[in-house]
Short mmCIF file of C-alpha atoms in Angstrom, two decimals:
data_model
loop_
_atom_site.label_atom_id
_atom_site.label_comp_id
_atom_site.label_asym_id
_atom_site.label_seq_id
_atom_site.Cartn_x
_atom_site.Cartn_y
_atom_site.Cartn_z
CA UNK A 29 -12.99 7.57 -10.71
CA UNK A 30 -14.74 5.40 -8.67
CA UNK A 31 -17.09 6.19 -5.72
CA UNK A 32 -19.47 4.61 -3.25
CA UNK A 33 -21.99 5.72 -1.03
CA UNK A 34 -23.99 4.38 1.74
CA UNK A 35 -26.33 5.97 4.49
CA UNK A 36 -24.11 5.70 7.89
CA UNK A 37 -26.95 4.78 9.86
CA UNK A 38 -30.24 3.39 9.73
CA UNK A 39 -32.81 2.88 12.51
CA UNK A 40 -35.84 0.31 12.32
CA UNK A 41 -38.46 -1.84 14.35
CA UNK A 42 -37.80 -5.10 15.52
CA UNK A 43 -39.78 -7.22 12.83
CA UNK A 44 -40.55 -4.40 10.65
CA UNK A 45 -38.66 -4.43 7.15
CA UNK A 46 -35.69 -2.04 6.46
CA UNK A 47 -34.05 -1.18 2.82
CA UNK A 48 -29.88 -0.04 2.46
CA UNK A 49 -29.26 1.83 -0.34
CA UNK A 50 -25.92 1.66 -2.29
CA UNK A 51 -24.98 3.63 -5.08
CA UNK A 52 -21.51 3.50 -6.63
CA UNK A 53 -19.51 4.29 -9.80
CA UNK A 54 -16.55 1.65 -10.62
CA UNK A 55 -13.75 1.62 -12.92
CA UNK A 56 -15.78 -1.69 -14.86
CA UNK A 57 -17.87 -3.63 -13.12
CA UNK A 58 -18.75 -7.43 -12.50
CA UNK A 59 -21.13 -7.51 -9.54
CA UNK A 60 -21.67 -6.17 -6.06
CA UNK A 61 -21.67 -7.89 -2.82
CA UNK A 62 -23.36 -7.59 0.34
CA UNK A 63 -21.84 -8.44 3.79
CA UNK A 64 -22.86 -8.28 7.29
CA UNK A 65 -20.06 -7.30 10.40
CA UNK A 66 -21.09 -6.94 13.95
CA UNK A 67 -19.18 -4.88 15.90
CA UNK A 68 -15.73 -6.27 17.00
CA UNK A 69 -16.49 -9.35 14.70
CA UNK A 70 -15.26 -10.31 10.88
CA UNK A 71 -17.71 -9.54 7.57
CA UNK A 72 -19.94 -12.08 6.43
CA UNK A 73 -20.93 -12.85 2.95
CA UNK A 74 -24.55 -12.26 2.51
CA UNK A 75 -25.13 -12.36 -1.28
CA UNK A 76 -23.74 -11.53 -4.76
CA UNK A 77 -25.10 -9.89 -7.66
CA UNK A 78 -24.26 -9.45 -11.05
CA UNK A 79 -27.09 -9.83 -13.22
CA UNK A 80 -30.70 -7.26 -12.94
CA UNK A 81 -32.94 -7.94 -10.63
CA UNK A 82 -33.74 -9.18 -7.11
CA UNK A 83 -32.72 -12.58 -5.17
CA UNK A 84 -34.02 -13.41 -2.33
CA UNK A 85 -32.48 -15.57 0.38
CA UNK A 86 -34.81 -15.89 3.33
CA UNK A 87 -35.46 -12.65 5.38
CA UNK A 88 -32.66 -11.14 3.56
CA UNK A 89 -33.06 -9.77 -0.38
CA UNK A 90 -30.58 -7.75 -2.76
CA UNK A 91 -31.54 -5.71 -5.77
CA UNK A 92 -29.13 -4.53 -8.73
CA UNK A 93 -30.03 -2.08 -11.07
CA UNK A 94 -26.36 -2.01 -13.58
CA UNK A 95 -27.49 0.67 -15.62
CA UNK A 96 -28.25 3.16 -12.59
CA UNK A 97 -25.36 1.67 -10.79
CA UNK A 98 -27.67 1.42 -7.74
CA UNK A 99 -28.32 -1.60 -5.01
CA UNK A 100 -30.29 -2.32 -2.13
CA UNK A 101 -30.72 -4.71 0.73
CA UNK A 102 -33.85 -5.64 1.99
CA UNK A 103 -34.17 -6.91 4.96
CA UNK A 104 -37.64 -8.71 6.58
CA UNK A 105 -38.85 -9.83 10.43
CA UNK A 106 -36.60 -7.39 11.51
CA UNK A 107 -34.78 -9.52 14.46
CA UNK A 108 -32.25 -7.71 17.31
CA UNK A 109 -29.33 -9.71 15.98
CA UNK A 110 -29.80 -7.95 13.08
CA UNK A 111 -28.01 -4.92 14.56
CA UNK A 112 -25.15 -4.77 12.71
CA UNK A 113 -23.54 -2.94 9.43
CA UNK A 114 -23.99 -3.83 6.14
CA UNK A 115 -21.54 -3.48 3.50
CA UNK A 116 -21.65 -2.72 0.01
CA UNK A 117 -19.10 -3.96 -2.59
CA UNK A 118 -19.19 -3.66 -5.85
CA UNK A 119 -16.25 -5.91 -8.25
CA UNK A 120 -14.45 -3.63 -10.49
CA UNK A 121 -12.29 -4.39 -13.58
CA UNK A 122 -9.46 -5.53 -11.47
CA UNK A 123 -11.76 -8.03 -9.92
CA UNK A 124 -11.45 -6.02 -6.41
CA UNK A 125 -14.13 -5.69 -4.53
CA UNK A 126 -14.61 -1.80 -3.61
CA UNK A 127 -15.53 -1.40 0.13
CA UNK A 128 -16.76 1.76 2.19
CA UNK A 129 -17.49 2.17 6.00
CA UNK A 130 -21.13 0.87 5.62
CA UNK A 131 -24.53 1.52 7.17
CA UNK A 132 -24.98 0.68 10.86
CA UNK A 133 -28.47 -0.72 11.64
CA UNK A 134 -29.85 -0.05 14.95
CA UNK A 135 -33.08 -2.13 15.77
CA UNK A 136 -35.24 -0.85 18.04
CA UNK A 137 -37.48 -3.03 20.54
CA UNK B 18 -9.05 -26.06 11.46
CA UNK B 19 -12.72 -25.37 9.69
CA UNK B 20 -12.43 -22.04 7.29
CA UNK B 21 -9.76 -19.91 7.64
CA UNK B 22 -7.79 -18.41 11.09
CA UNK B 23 -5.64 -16.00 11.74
CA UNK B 24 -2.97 -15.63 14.51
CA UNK B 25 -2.23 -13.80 16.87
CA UNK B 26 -5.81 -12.82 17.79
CA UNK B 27 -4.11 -9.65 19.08
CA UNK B 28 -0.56 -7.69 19.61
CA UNK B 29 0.58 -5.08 21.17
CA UNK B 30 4.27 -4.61 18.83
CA UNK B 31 6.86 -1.58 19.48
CA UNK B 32 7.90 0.82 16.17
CA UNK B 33 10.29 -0.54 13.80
CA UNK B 34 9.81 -4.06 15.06
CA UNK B 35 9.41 -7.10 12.48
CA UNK B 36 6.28 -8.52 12.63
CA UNK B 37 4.65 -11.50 10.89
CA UNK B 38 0.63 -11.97 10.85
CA UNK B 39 -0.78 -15.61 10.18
CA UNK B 40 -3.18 -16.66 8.01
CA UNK B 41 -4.11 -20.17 7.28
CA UNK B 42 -7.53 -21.41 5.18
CA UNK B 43 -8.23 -25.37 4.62
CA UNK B 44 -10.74 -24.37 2.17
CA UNK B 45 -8.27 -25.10 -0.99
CA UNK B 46 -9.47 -21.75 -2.13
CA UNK B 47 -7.14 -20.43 -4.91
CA UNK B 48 -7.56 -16.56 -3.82
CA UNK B 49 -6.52 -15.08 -0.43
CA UNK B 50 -6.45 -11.20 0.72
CA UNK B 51 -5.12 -9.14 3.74
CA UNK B 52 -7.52 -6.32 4.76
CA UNK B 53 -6.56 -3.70 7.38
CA UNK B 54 -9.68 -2.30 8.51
CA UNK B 55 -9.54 1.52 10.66
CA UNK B 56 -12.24 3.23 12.75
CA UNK B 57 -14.83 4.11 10.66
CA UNK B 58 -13.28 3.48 7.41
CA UNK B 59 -14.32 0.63 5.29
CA UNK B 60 -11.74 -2.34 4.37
CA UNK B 61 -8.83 -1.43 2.76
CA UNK B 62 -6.64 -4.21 0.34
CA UNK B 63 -3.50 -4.52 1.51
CA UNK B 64 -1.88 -7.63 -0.41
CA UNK B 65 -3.68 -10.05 -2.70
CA UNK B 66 -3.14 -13.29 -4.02
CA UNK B 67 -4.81 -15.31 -7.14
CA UNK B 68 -3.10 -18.43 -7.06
CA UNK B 69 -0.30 -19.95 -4.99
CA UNK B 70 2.82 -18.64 -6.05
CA UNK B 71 1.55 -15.15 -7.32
CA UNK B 72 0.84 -12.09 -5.10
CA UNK B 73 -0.05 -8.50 -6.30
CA UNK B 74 -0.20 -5.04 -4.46
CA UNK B 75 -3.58 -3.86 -3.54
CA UNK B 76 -4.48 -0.10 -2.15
CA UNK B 77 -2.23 0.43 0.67
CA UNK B 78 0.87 -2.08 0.28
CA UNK B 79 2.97 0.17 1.40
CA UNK B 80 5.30 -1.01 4.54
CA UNK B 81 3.69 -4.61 4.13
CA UNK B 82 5.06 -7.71 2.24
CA UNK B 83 3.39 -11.44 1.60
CA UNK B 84 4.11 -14.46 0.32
CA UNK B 85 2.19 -17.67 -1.08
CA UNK B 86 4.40 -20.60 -1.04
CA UNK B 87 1.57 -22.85 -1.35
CA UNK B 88 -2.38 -23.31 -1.09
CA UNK B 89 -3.20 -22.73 2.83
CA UNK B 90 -0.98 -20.43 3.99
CA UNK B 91 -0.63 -16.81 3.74
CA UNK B 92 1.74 -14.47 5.64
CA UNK B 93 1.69 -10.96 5.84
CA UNK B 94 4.95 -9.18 7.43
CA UNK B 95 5.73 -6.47 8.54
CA UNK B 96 8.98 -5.50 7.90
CA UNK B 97 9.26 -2.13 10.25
CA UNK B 98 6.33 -1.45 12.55
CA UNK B 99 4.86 2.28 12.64
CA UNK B 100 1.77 3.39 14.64
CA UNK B 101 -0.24 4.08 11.67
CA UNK B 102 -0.57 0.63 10.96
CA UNK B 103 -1.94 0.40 14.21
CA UNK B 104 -5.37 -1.11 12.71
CA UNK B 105 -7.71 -4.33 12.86
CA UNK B 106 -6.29 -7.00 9.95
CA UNK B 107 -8.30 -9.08 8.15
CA UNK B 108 -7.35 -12.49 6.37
CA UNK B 109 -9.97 -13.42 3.50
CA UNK B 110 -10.31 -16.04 0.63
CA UNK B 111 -12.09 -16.92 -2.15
CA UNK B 112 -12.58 -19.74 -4.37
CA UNK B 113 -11.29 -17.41 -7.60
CA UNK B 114 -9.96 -14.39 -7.85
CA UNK B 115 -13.65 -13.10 -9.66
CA UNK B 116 -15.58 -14.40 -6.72
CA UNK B 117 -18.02 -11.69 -4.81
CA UNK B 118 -18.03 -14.50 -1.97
CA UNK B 119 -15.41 -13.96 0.51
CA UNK B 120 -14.54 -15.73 4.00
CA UNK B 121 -12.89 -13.64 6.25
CA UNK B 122 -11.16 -14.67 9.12
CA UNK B 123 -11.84 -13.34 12.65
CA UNK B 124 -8.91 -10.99 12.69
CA UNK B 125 -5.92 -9.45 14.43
CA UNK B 126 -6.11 -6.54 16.34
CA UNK B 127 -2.53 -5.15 16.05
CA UNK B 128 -1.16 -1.87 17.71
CA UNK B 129 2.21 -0.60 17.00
CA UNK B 130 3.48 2.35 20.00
#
């Protein structure tokens, strides 16, 4: 089967540093993605992993650990237009991306 | 047009009406996808599409029907409204089919009564 799971909230400090965890289990897997959705607004792509490891990409970060199926976001300088949720989705066999509901990030001043 | 829209922005549609959502990307990406996205539930695949001229059935094509007649364009209909597709629909493409990059468009907030 497949499964994914995601805190449904998170609360930080404006410019403190905050980590999403993501754990899932996919039918085959090829990578996971990370996106970004205000409310009332469209996802944005934020990065894509498919080999081990971290990338960074300015104040935002993704780790992927395949064998543990287990990812993270890290996000730095917390800012308030960070307030948003982030999405996990990891690419299974069919080349689908898998999507849940997300974690909401509340920044606090 | 720069990336990919989606029209109308928003509807309010009567059941069992026929109903066609626009989607148009100037990208030249070869993959496009229909999302419906509900309250507190994450996106859901709809209708898919790897190349122009093929479509395949994601998670929940039940009720809904697309075509790809060429690159930039793709249409989801439809055919007989019902208020449980009352939901937020999202337009998306990708250079491949294998990409983890999506653009989404900005959406249409549809509600069938």
């Amino acid at each position: 089967g497949q499964s994914l799971e995601q805190p449904s909230e998170v609360t930080a400090v404006e410019g403190a540093i905050v980590q999403i965890n993501c754990t899932y289990q996919t039918s085959g897997f090829y990578g996971l993605s990370w996106y970004q959705q205000h409310d009332g607004g469209a996802p944005t792509f934020l990065s894509y992993n498919v080999l081990d490891g971290l990338e960074e990409k300015g104040r935002f970060s993704s780790f992927l650990s395949r064998s543990k199926g287990y990812s993270y976001l890290l996000l730095k300088e917390l800012q308030m237009k960070d307030s948003a949720s982030y999405l996990c989705a990891p690419m299974d066999s069919n080349y689908q991306l898998i999507w849940g509901a997300g974690t909401k990030l509340i920044i606090k001043p | 047009i720069a990336g990919i829209t989606q029209a109308p922005t928003s509807q309010i549609l009567a059941a069992g009406r026929r109903m066609t959502l626009r989607c148009t990307q100037d990208m030249r990406h070869n993959a496009m996808y229909w999302y419906r996205q509900d309250l507190g539930l994450g996106l859901r695949l709809i209708h898919y599409s790897n190349t122009a001229g093929t479509t395949g059935k994601g998670e929940v094509p039940d009720g809904y029907s697309v075509s790809r007649a060429n690159t930039d364009d793709f249409p989801l209909t439809l055919a007989s409204a019902v208020p449980s597709q009352t939901s937020v629909y999202f337009c998306a493409s990708s250079v491949a089919g294998e990409s983890g990059e999506q653009f989404f468009g900005p959406g249409t907030r549809l509600t069938v009564l």
